[in-house]
């Protein structure tokens, strides 16, 4: 021991101390434990104490447990149950299980049950599974069952698959389903996938199919692609294509694209390409952008949108230069909105100068609204001055709505003062609509007064009904009095007011 302590601090010293403590513990565990507890708290002491307990457990796990339970509480005590019950299960799993059941409920017993399940499953998974089914519900049972089924699935996935239906719904079954699918796919992927397809819809089914496909595509990518192509069009094919696409794209985007292009035209092919291009754009945006620009068909727009979104996050100026050089207006309109709105997050004034490059009215309106919202967060006066220059139309309406929604959230009084200066029109109606949605919770009477200034009758009546319904929830008497005296249609009043007794 003196030799080990004389070694300079580092891996060699820790190894020497551990070896010395192990030999000491076999001869005099109490003395070794007392010495270990005098060490400074930290990894060296934790490792040394684990060596003491493990040495005892090799010869007499019951004595090791008694020794552990007499130790003073410590941060590493719970983890020491694992080596004890791991060794115990190797020699007598039934005795280990019986003793673990006598431990008081808590994390220590859960650790013991998990250790038993993990080791017993390697020896006799049927017996381990039968034992786990006798445990009371709780984290210990869940952990033990997961370990048993996970280990069992490595050896006999078909057997584990056959007992899935007997398991109660929960984390243990969900994780086991995934483990079975993954392991089974290594030996018979088609059978594993047929099994996953028969599972009930939900996250467990999706994760199991993804696990099986991932295992298969790593071993036989061409055969896996042929399988996906042969699936009938629908959700199952789309999920399968996406799983394989993500797996292939993580290592070779070009190969992933070649694979996806073999899938027949449809949603599965498009979803696969979209996921590949998104991942590709993170690593090599220029190459992904070149591919998206060369694409043809209905999916081209989505590919350009995905590339522009990813590229704008890492290098918006480079993305902007690329999009601006696209020869077709339709391609530019697909790429520019994402780039411009990303620029608006840091420099809305600069983004505002670029929005006119978008020729499609709907795309321009969307981008304009997002810029207005971003700008309103730090300089609503400048944003309002910018959008006032727009002619009446989609872009102006969307911008007024987004500006008012953001501005009234931060400063409703200033937003209301500006709104009072806006001339009548569709854009003002949109702004009033957004403004009243924000203030109705704090001042429903003011919201009602503002809504009554909306020029569009249909919008006005719809918003009045919405405001009145919200008002009833906070002040039923005042709201009911206003509704009764209002000019709302009788059928609206009937919907809002409770029937008279």
Coordinates of C-alpha atoms in Angstrom, one line a residue:
X1 CA 0.0 0.0 0.0
X2 CA 2.9 2.4 0.8
X3 CA 4.3 1.7 -2.6
X4 CA 1.0 2.5 -4.3
X5 CA 0.7 5.8 -2.3
X6 CA 4.2 6.8 -3.3
X7 CA 3.3 6.7 -7.1
X8 CA 2.6 10.2 -8.6
X9 CA -1.1 11.0 -9.0
X10 CA -2.6 9.6 -12.2
X11 CA -4.0 6.5 -13.8
X12 CA -1.1 4.4 -12.7
X13 CA -1.5 5.4 -9.0
X14 CA -5.2 4.7 -9.1
X15 CA -4.7 1.3 -10.6
X16 CA -2.0 0.4 -8.0
X17 CA -4.2 1.6 -5.1
X18 CA -7.2 -0.4 -6.4
X19 CA -5.1 -3.6 -6.7
X20 CA -3.6 -3.1 -3.2
X21 CA -7.0 -2.5 -1.7
X22 CA -8.5 -5.5 -3.4
X23 CA -5.9 -7.8 -1.9
X24 CA -6.2 -6.2 1.5
X25 CA -10.0 -6.5 1.5
X26 CA -9.8 -10.3 1.0
X27 CA -7.7 -10.6 4.2
X28 CA -9.2 -7.8 6.4
X29 CA -12.3 -6.1 4.8
X30 CA -13.0 -3.9 7.9
X31 CA -9.5 -2.5 8.0
X32 CA -9.4 -2.0 4.2
X33 CA -12.8 -0.2 4.4
X34 CA -11.7 2.0 7.3
X35 CA -8.6 3.0 5.3
X36 CA -10.6 3.8 2.2
X37 CA -13.0 6.0 4.1
X38 CA -10.1 8.1 5.2
X39 CA -9.3 9.0 1.6
X40 CA -10.4 12.4 0.2
X41 CA -13.9 12.2 -1.4
X42 CA -13.7 11.7 -5.1
X43 CA -13.3 9.1 -7.8
X44 CA -10.3 7.4 -6.2
X45 CA -12.2 6.7 -3.0
X46 CA -15.3 5.6 -4.9
X47 CA -13.3 3.2 -7.0
X48 CA -11.4 1.8 -4.0
X49 CA -14.6 1.2 -2.0
X50 CA -16.1 -0.6 -5.0
X51 CA -13.0 -2.8 -5.1
X52 CA -13.5 -3.7 -1.4
X53 CA -17.2 -4.6 -1.9
X54 CA -16.5 -6.5 -5.1
X55 CA -13.7 -8.5 -3.4
X56 CA -16.1 -9.5 -0.6
X57 CA -18.9 -10.3 -3.0
X58 CA -16.7 -12.8 -4.9
X59 CA -16.5 -15.0 -1.9
X60 CA -19.7 -14.2 0.1
X61 CA -22.3 -11.9 -1.5
X62 CA -24.5 -12.1 1.6
X63 CA -21.6 -11.0 3.8
X64 CA -20.7 -8.2 1.3
X65 CA -24.3 -6.9 1.5
X66 CA -24.2 -6.9 5.3
X67 CA -20.9 -5.1 5.2
X68 CA -22.3 -2.5 2.8
X69 CA -25.4 -1.9 4.9
X70 CA -23.2 -1.1 7.9
X71 CA -21.2 1.6 6.0
X72 CA -22.0 5.2 6.7
X73 CA -24.2 6.9 4.1
X74 CA -22.3 8.2 1.1
X75 CA -22.8 9.4 -2.4
X76 CA -21.5 6.2 -3.9
X77 CA -23.3 3.7 -1.6
X78 CA -26.3 3.0 -4.0
X79 CA -24.0 2.0 -6.9
X80 CA -22.3 -0.7 -4.7
X81 CA -25.5 -2.8 -4.7
X82 CA -24.8 -3.6 -8.3
X83 CA -21.5 -5.6 -7.9
X84 CA -22.9 -7.5 -5.0
X85 CA -26.1 -8.6 -6.6
X86 CA -24.3 -9.1 -9.9
X87 CA -21.9 -11.6 -8.3
X88 CA -24.7 -13.2 -6.3
X89 CA -26.9 -13.8 -9.3
X90 CA -24.0 -15.5 -11.1
X91 CA -23.9 -18.2 -8.4
X92 CA -27.5 -18.3 -7.1
X93 CA -30.0 -16.1 -8.9
X94 CA -33.0 -17.4 -6.8
X95 CA -31.2 -16.5 -3.5
X96 CA -30.2 -13.1 -4.9
X97 CA -33.8 -12.4 -5.9
X98 CA -35.1 -13.5 -2.5
X99 CA -32.7 -11.2 -0.7
X100 CA -33.3 -8.2 -2.9
X101 CA -37.1 -8.5 -2.2
X102 CA -36.3 -8.0 1.5
X103 CA -34.6 -4.7 0.9
X104 CA -36.7 -1.6 1.7
X105 CA -38.3 0.1 -1.3
X106 CA -36.1 2.7 -2.9
X107 CA -33.2 3.3 -5.2
X108 CA -30.9 0.7 -3.6
X109 CA -33.5 -2.1 -4.2
X110 CA -34.1 -0.9 -7.7
X111 CA -30.4 -1.1 -8.4
X112 CA -30.3 -4.6 -7.0
X113 CA -33.3 -5.8 -9.1
X114 CA -31.8 -4.3 -12.2
X115 CA -28.5 -6.1 -11.6
X116 CA -30.3 -9.4 -11.0
X117 CA -32.4 -9.0 -14.2
X118 CA -29.4 -8.2 -16.3
X119 CA -27.3 -11.1 -15.1
X120 CA -30.1 -13.7 -14.8
X121 CA -31.2 -13.1 -18.3
X122 CA -27.8 -14.1 -19.6
X123 CA -28.2 -17.5 -17.9
X124 CA -31.9 -18.3 -18.1
X125 CA -34.0 -15.6 -19.7
X126 CA -37.3 -17.6 -19.3
X127 CA -36.7 -17.9 -15.5
X128 CA -35.6 -14.3 -15.3
X129 CA -38.7 -13.2 -17.1
X130 CA -41.0 -15.3 -14.9
X131 CA -39.3 -13.7 -11.8
X132 CA -39.7 -10.1 -13.1
X133 CA -43.4 -10.7 -13.6
X134 CA -43.8 -11.4 -9.9
X135 CA -42.2 -8.0 -8.9
X136 CA -44.5 -5.2 -7.7
X137 CA -45.1 -2.3 -10.1
X138 CA -42.4 0.4 -9.9
X139 CA -39.1 1.5 -11.3
X140 CA -37.3 -1.6 -10.1
X141 CA -39.6 -3.9 -12.0
X142 CA -39.5 -1.6 -15.1
X143 CA -35.6 -1.6 -15.1
X144 CA -35.3 -5.3 -14.4
X145 CA -37.8 -6.1 -17.2
X146 CA -36.1 -3.8 -19.7
X147 CA -32.7 -5.5 -19.0
X148 CA -34.1 -9.0 -19.2
X149 CA -36.0 -8.4 -22.5
X150 CA -33.1 -6.4 -24.0
X151 CA -30.6 -9.2 -23.3
X152 CA -33.1 -11.9 -24.3
X153 CA -33.8 -10.1 -27.6
X154 CA -30.1 -10.3 -28.5
X155 CA -30.4 -14.1 -28.4
X156 CA -34.0 -14.9 -29.4
X157 CA -35.9 -11.9 -30.8
X158 CA -38.7 -14.1 -32.1
X159 CA -39.4 -15.5 -28.6
X160 CA -39.4 -12.0 -27.1
X161 CA -41.7 -10.8 -29.9
X162 CA -44.2 -13.5 -29.1
X163 CA -44.6 -12.3 -25.5
X164 CA -44.9 -8.6 -26.2
X165 CA -48.7 -8.7 -26.2
X166 CA -48.6 -10.0 -22.6
X167 CA -46.7 -7.0 -21.3
X168 CA -48.5 -4.0 -19.9
X169 CA -48.3 -0.8 -21.8
X170 CA -45.4 1.4 -20.7
X171 CA -41.7 2.1 -21.1
X172 CA -40.6 -1.5 -20.6
X173 CA -42.7 -2.7 -23.5
X174 CA -42.0 0.2 -25.7
X175 CA -38.2 -0.2 -25.3
X176 CA -38.4 -3.9 -25.7
X177 CA -40.3 -3.6 -28.9
X178 CA -37.5 -1.4 -30.3
X179 CA -34.8 -3.9 -29.1
X180 CA -36.6 -6.8 -30.6
X181 CA -37.0 -5.1 -34.0
X182 CA -33.3 -4.1 -34.0
X183 CA -31.9 -7.5 -33.1
X184 CA -34.4 -9.5 -35.3
X185 CA -33.5 -7.3 -38.3
X186 CA -29.9 -8.5 -38.1
X187 CA -30.9 -12.0 -38.9
X188 CA -34.3 -11.7 -40.7
X189 CA -35.1 -8.1 -41.5
X190 CA -38.2 -8.9 -43.5
X191 CA -39.7 -10.9 -40.7
X192 CA -38.8 -8.1 -38.2
X193 CA -40.5 -5.5 -40.4
X194 CA -43.6 -7.6 -40.9
X195 CA -43.9 -7.9 -37.2
X196 CA -43.5 -4.1 -36.6
X197 CA -46.1 -3.4 -39.3
X198 CA -48.6 -5.4 -37.3
X199 CA -48.0 -3.4 -34.1
X200 CA -50.5 -0.8 -33.0
X201 CA -50.0 2.6 -34.3
X202 CA -47.9 4.9 -32.2
X203 CA -44.4 6.0 -31.2
X204 CA -43.4 2.4 -30.2
X205 CA -44.3 1.1 -33.7
X206 CA -42.5 4.0 -35.5
X207 CA -39.4 3.6 -33.4
X208 CA -39.3 -0.1 -33.9
X209 CA -39.6 0.2 -37.6
X210 CA -36.9 2.8 -37.6
X211 CA -34.6 0.5 -35.6
X212 CA -35.2 -2.4 -37.9
X213 CA -34.6 -0.4 -41.0
X214 CA -31.5 1.2 -39.6
X215 CA -30.0 -2.2 -38.8
X216 CA -30.9 -3.5 -42.2
X217 CA -29.7 -0.5 -44.2
X218 CA -26.3 -0.7 -42.5
X219 CA -26.0 -4.3 -43.6
X220 CA -27.8 -4.4 -47.0
X221 CA -28.6 -0.9 -48.2
X222 CA -29.6 -1.9 -51.7
X223 CA -31.9 -4.7 -50.6
X224 CA -33.5 -2.4 -48.0
X225 CA -34.1 0.2 -50.7
X226 CA -35.8 -2.4 -52.8
X227 CA -38.0 -3.3 -49.9
X228 CA -39.1 0.3 -49.4
X229 CA -39.8 0.8 -53.1
X230 CA -42.1 -2.3 -53.1
X231 CA -44.2 -1.1 -50.1
X232 CA -47.6 0.2 -51.1
X233 CA -47.8 4.0 -51.1
X234 CA -48.8 5.4 -47.7
X235 CA -47.6 6.2 -44.2
X236 CA -45.7 3.0 -43.7
X237 CA -43.7 3.6 -46.9
X238 CA -43.1 7.2 -46.0
X239 CA -41.8 6.4 -42.5
X240 CA -39.6 3.6 -43.9
X241 CA -38.1 5.9 -46.6
X242 CA -37.4 8.6 -44.1
X243 CA -35.6 6.3 -41.7
X244 CA -33.3 4.9 -44.3
X245 CA -32.7 8.4 -45.8
X246 CA -31.5 9.8 -42.5
X247 CA -29.3 6.8 -41.9
X248 CA -27.6 7.0 -45.3
X249 CA -27.3 10.8 -45.3
X250 CA -25.4 10.8 -42.1
X251 CA -22.5 9.1 -43.8
X252 CA -22.8 9.7 -47.5
X253 CA -25.4 12.2 -48.8
X254 CA -24.7 11.5 -52.4
X255 CA -25.3 7.8 -52.0
X256 CA -28.4 8.7 -50.0
X257 CA -29.7 10.8 -52.9
X258 CA -29.0 8.0 -55.4
X259 CA -30.9 5.6 -53.3
X260 CA -33.9 8.0 -52.8
X261 CA -34.1 8.6 -56.5
X262 CA -34.9 4.9 -57.0
X263 CA -38.1 5.2 -55.1
X264 CA -41.1 5.7 -57.3
X265 CA -42.5 9.3 -57.5
X266 CA -44.7 10.1 -54.5
X267 CA -44.7 11.3 -50.9
X268 CA -42.2 8.6 -49.8
X269 CA -39.6 9.7 -52.3
X270 CA -40.1 13.4 -51.6
X271 CA -39.9 12.9 -47.8
X272 CA -36.7 11.0 -48.2
X273 CA -35.1 13.6 -50.4
X274 CA -36.2 16.4 -48.2
X275 CA -34.6 14.8 -45.1
X276 CA -31.4 14.0 -47.0
X277 CA -31.1 17.5 -48.4
X278 CA -31.7 19.1 -45.0
X279 CA -29.0 17.0 -43.4
X280 CA -26.7 17.5 -46.4
X281 CA -27.1 21.3 -46.2
X282 CA -25.7 21.2 -42.6
X283 CA -22.4 19.7 -43.8
X284 CA -22.1 21.0 -47.4
X285 CA -24.8 23.7 -48.2
X286 CA -23.4 24.6 -51.6
X287 CA -23.5 20.9 -52.8
X288 CA -27.0 20.5 -51.4
X289 CA -28.1 23.8 -52.9
X290 CA -26.7 22.8 -56.3
X291 CA -28.7 19.5 -56.1
X292 CA -31.9 21.3 -55.1
X293 CA -31.6 23.8 -58.0
X294 CA -31.2 20.9 -60.5
X295 CA -34.2 19.0 -59.2
X296 CA -37.3 18.8 -61.2
X297 CA -40.9 18.1 -60.4
X298 CA -43.3 19.1 -57.6
X299 CA -40.7 18.4 -54.9
X300 CA -38.2 21.0 -56.1
X301 CA -39.9 23.8 -54.1
X302 CA -39.6 21.9 -50.9
X303 CA -35.9 21.1 -51.5
X304 CA -35.1 24.7 -52.2
X305 CA -36.9 25.8 -49.1
X306 CA -35.0 23.2 -46.9
X307 CA -31.6 24.2 -48.3
X308 CA -32.2 27.9 -47.9
X309 CA -33.5 27.4 -44.3
X310 CA -30.4 25.4 -43.3
X311 CA -27.9 27.5 -45.1
X312 CA -29.3 30.8 -43.8
X313 CA -28.7 29.6 -40.2
X314 CA -25.0 29.1 -40.8
X315 CA -24.2 31.8 -43.4
X316 CA -27.1 34.0 -44.5
X317 CA -25.0 36.2 -46.8
X318 CA -23.7 33.2 -48.8
X319 CA -27.2 31.8 -48.9
X320 CA -28.6 35.1 -50.1
X321 CA -26.0 35.4 -52.9
X322 CA -26.8 31.8 -54.0
X323 CA -30.6 32.5 -54.0
X324 CA -30.2 35.8 -55.8
X325 CA -28.3 34.1 -58.7
X326 CA -31.0 31.4 -59.3
X327 CA -32.1 32.0 -62.9
X328 CA -35.8 31.3 -62.4
X329 CA -38.2 33.5 -60.5
X330 CA -40.0 30.5 -59.1
X331 CA -36.8 29.1 -57.7
X332 CA -35.8 32.4 -56.1
X333 CA -39.3 32.7 -54.6
X334 CA -38.8 29.3 -53.0
X335 CA -35.4 30.1 -51.5
X336 CA -35.5 33.8 -50.6
X337 CA -38.2 34.0 -48.0
X338 CA -36.4 31.7 -45.5
X339 CA -33.1 33.5 -46.0
X340 CA -34.7 37.0 -45.6
X341 CA -36.6 36.1 -42.5
X342 CA -33.5 34.6 -41.0
X343 CA -31.7 37.8 -41.7
X344 CA -34.5 39.7 -40.0
X345 CA -33.8 38.0 -36.7
X346 CA -30.6 40.1 -36.4
X347 CA -31.1 43.0 -38.9
X348 CA -34.7 43.6 -39.8
X349 CA -33.9 46.9 -41.5
X350 CA -31.5 45.1 -43.9
X351 CA -34.1 42.3 -44.5
X352 CA -36.7 44.9 -45.3
X353 CA -34.6 46.2 -48.2
X354 CA -34.6 42.7 -49.7
X355 CA -38.2 41.7 -49.6
X356 CA -39.0 43.3 -53.0
X357 CA -36.8 40.6 -54.6
X358 CA -39.6 38.1 -54.0
X359 CA -42.0 38.2 -56.9
X360 CA -44.7 35.8 -55.6
X361 CA -47.4 37.8 -53.8
X362 CA -48.1 35.1 -51.1
X363 CA -44.4 34.5 -50.4
X364 CA -43.7 38.2 -50.2
X365 CA -46.6 38.7 -47.8
X366 CA -45.3 36.0 -45.5
X367 CA -41.8 37.4 -45.5
X368 CA -43.0 40.9 -45.0
X369 CA -45.1 39.9 -42.0
X370 CA -42.2 38.0 -40.4
X371 CA -39.9 41.0 -40.9
X372 CA -42.5 43.3 -39.3
X373 CA -42.9 41.0 -36.3
X374 CA -39.1 40.8 -35.8
X375 CA -38.6 44.6 -36.2
X376 CA -41.5 45.4 -33.9
X377 CA -39.6 43.6 -31.1
X378 CA -36.9 46.2 -31.0
X379 CA -38.1 49.3 -33.0
X380 CA -41.8 49.3 -33.7
X381 CA -41.8 52.9 -34.8
X382 CA -39.3 52.1 -37.6
X383 CA -41.2 49.0 -38.5
X384 CA -44.5 50.9 -38.7
X385 CA -43.0 53.6 -40.8
X386 CA -41.7 50.9 -43.2
X387 CA -45.0 49.1 -43.7
X388 CA -47.0 52.4 -44.1
X389 CA -45.2 52.8 -47.4
X390 CA -46.8 49.6 -48.8
X391 CA -49.8 49.8 -51.1
X392 CA -53.0 48.2 -49.9
X393 CA -52.7 44.4 -50.5
X394 CA -51.6 41.1 -49.1
X395 CA -48.1 42.3 -47.9
X396 CA -49.5 45.4 -46.2
X397 CA -52.3 43.4 -44.5
X398 CA -49.9 40.7 -43.2
X399 CA -47.4 43.3 -42.1
X400 CA -50.0 45.4 -40.2
X401 CA -51.3 42.2 -38.5
X402 CA -47.9 40.9 -37.4
X403 CA -46.6 44.4 -36.3
X404 CA -49.7 45.0 -34.1
X405 CA -49.6 41.5 -32.6
X406 CA -46.0 41.9 -31.5
X407 CA -46.2 45.6 -30.6
X408 CA -49.4 45.3 -28.5
X409 CA -47.8 42.4 -26.6
X410 CA -44.9 44.6 -25.5
X411 CA -46.6 48.1 -25.3
X412 CA -50.3 48.0 -25.9
X413 CA -50.7 51.8 -25.2
X414 CA -48.2 52.9 -27.8
X415 CA -49.6 50.3 -30.2
X416 CA -53.1 51.7 -29.7
X417 CA -52.0 55.3 -30.1
X418 CA -50.4 54.4 -33.5
X419 CA -53.4 52.4 -34.6
X420 CA -55.6 55.4 -34.0
X421 CA -53.7 57.2 -36.8
X422 CA -54.1 54.5 -39.4
X423 CA -56.6 55.3 -42.2
X424 CA -59.5 52.9 -42.9
X425 CA -58.8 49.9 -45.1
X426 CA -58.2 46.2 -45.1
X427 CA -54.8 46.5 -43.5
X428 CA -56.2 48.6 -40.6
X429 CA -58.9 46.0 -40.1
X430 CA -56.3 43.3 -39.9
X431 CA -54.3 45.4 -37.4
X432 CA -57.4 46.0 -35.2
X433 CA -58.2 42.3 -35.2
X434 CA -54.7 41.5 -34.0
X435 CA -54.7 44.3 -31.4
X436 CA -58.0 43.3 -29.8
X437 CA -56.9 39.7 -29.5
X438 CA -54.0 40.9 -27.3
X439 CA -56.0 43.3 -25.1
X440 CA -59.2 41.4 -24.5
X441 CA -57.9 39.7 -21.4
X442 CA -57.0 42.9 -19.7
X443 CA -59.6 45.3 -21.1
X444 CA -62.6 43.7 -22.8
X445 CA -64.6 46.9 -23.0
X446 CA -61.8 48.7 -24.9
X447 CA -61.5 45.6 -27.2
X448 CA -65.2 45.7 -28.0
X449 CA -64.9 49.4 -28.9
X450 CA -62.0 48.9 -31.2
X451 CA -63.6 45.9 -32.9
X452 CA -66.6 48.1 -33.7
X453 CA -64.3 50.2 -35.9
X454 CA -63.5 47.3 -38.3
X455 CA -64.9 48.2 -41.7
X456 CA -65.3 44.6 -43.0
X457 CA -68.7 43.5 -41.6
X458 CA -68.0 39.8 -41.6
X459 CA -64.6 40.2 -39.9
X460 CA -66.2 42.7 -37.4
X461 CA -69.0 40.3 -36.4
X462 CA -66.7 37.3 -36.1
X463 CA -64.3 39.2 -33.9
X464 CA -67.1 40.7 -31.8
X465 CA -68.4 37.2 -31.1
X466 CA -64.9 36.0 -30.2
X467 CA -64.3 39.0 -27.9
X468 CA -67.7 38.6 -26.2
X469 CA -67.1 34.9 -25.6
X470 CA -63.8 35.8 -23.9
X471 CA -65.4 38.6 -21.9
X472 CA -68.1 36.2 -20.5
X473 CA -65.3 34.0 -19.1
X474 CA -63.9 36.9 -17.0
X475 CA -67.0 39.1 -16.3
X476 CA -70.2 37.3 -17.2
X477 CA -72.6 40.0 -16.0
X478 CA -71.0 42.9 -17.8
X479 CA -70.5 40.8 -20.9
X480 CA -74.1 39.6 -20.9
X481 CA -75.4 43.2 -20.5
X482 CA -73.3 44.4 -23.5
X483 CA -74.3 41.4 -25.7
X484 CA -78.0 41.9 -25.0
X485 CA -77.8 45.6 -26.0
X486 CA -75.5 45.1 -29.0
X487 CA -76.3 45.0 -32.7
X488 CA -75.0 41.4 -32.9
X489 CA -77.3 39.1 -35.0
X490 CA -79.9 37.2 -32.8
X491 CA -78.4 33.8 -33.6
X492 CA -75.0 35.0 -32.3
X493 CA -76.6 36.4 -29.1
X494 CA -78.4 33.0 -28.7
X495 CA -75.0 31.2 -28.9
X496 CA -73.4 33.5 -26.4
X497 CA -76.1 34.1 -23.8
X498 CA -77.4 31.3 -21.5
X499 CA -81.1 30.4 -22.1
X500 CA -83.6 32.1 -19.9
X501 CA -85.2 29.9 -17.3

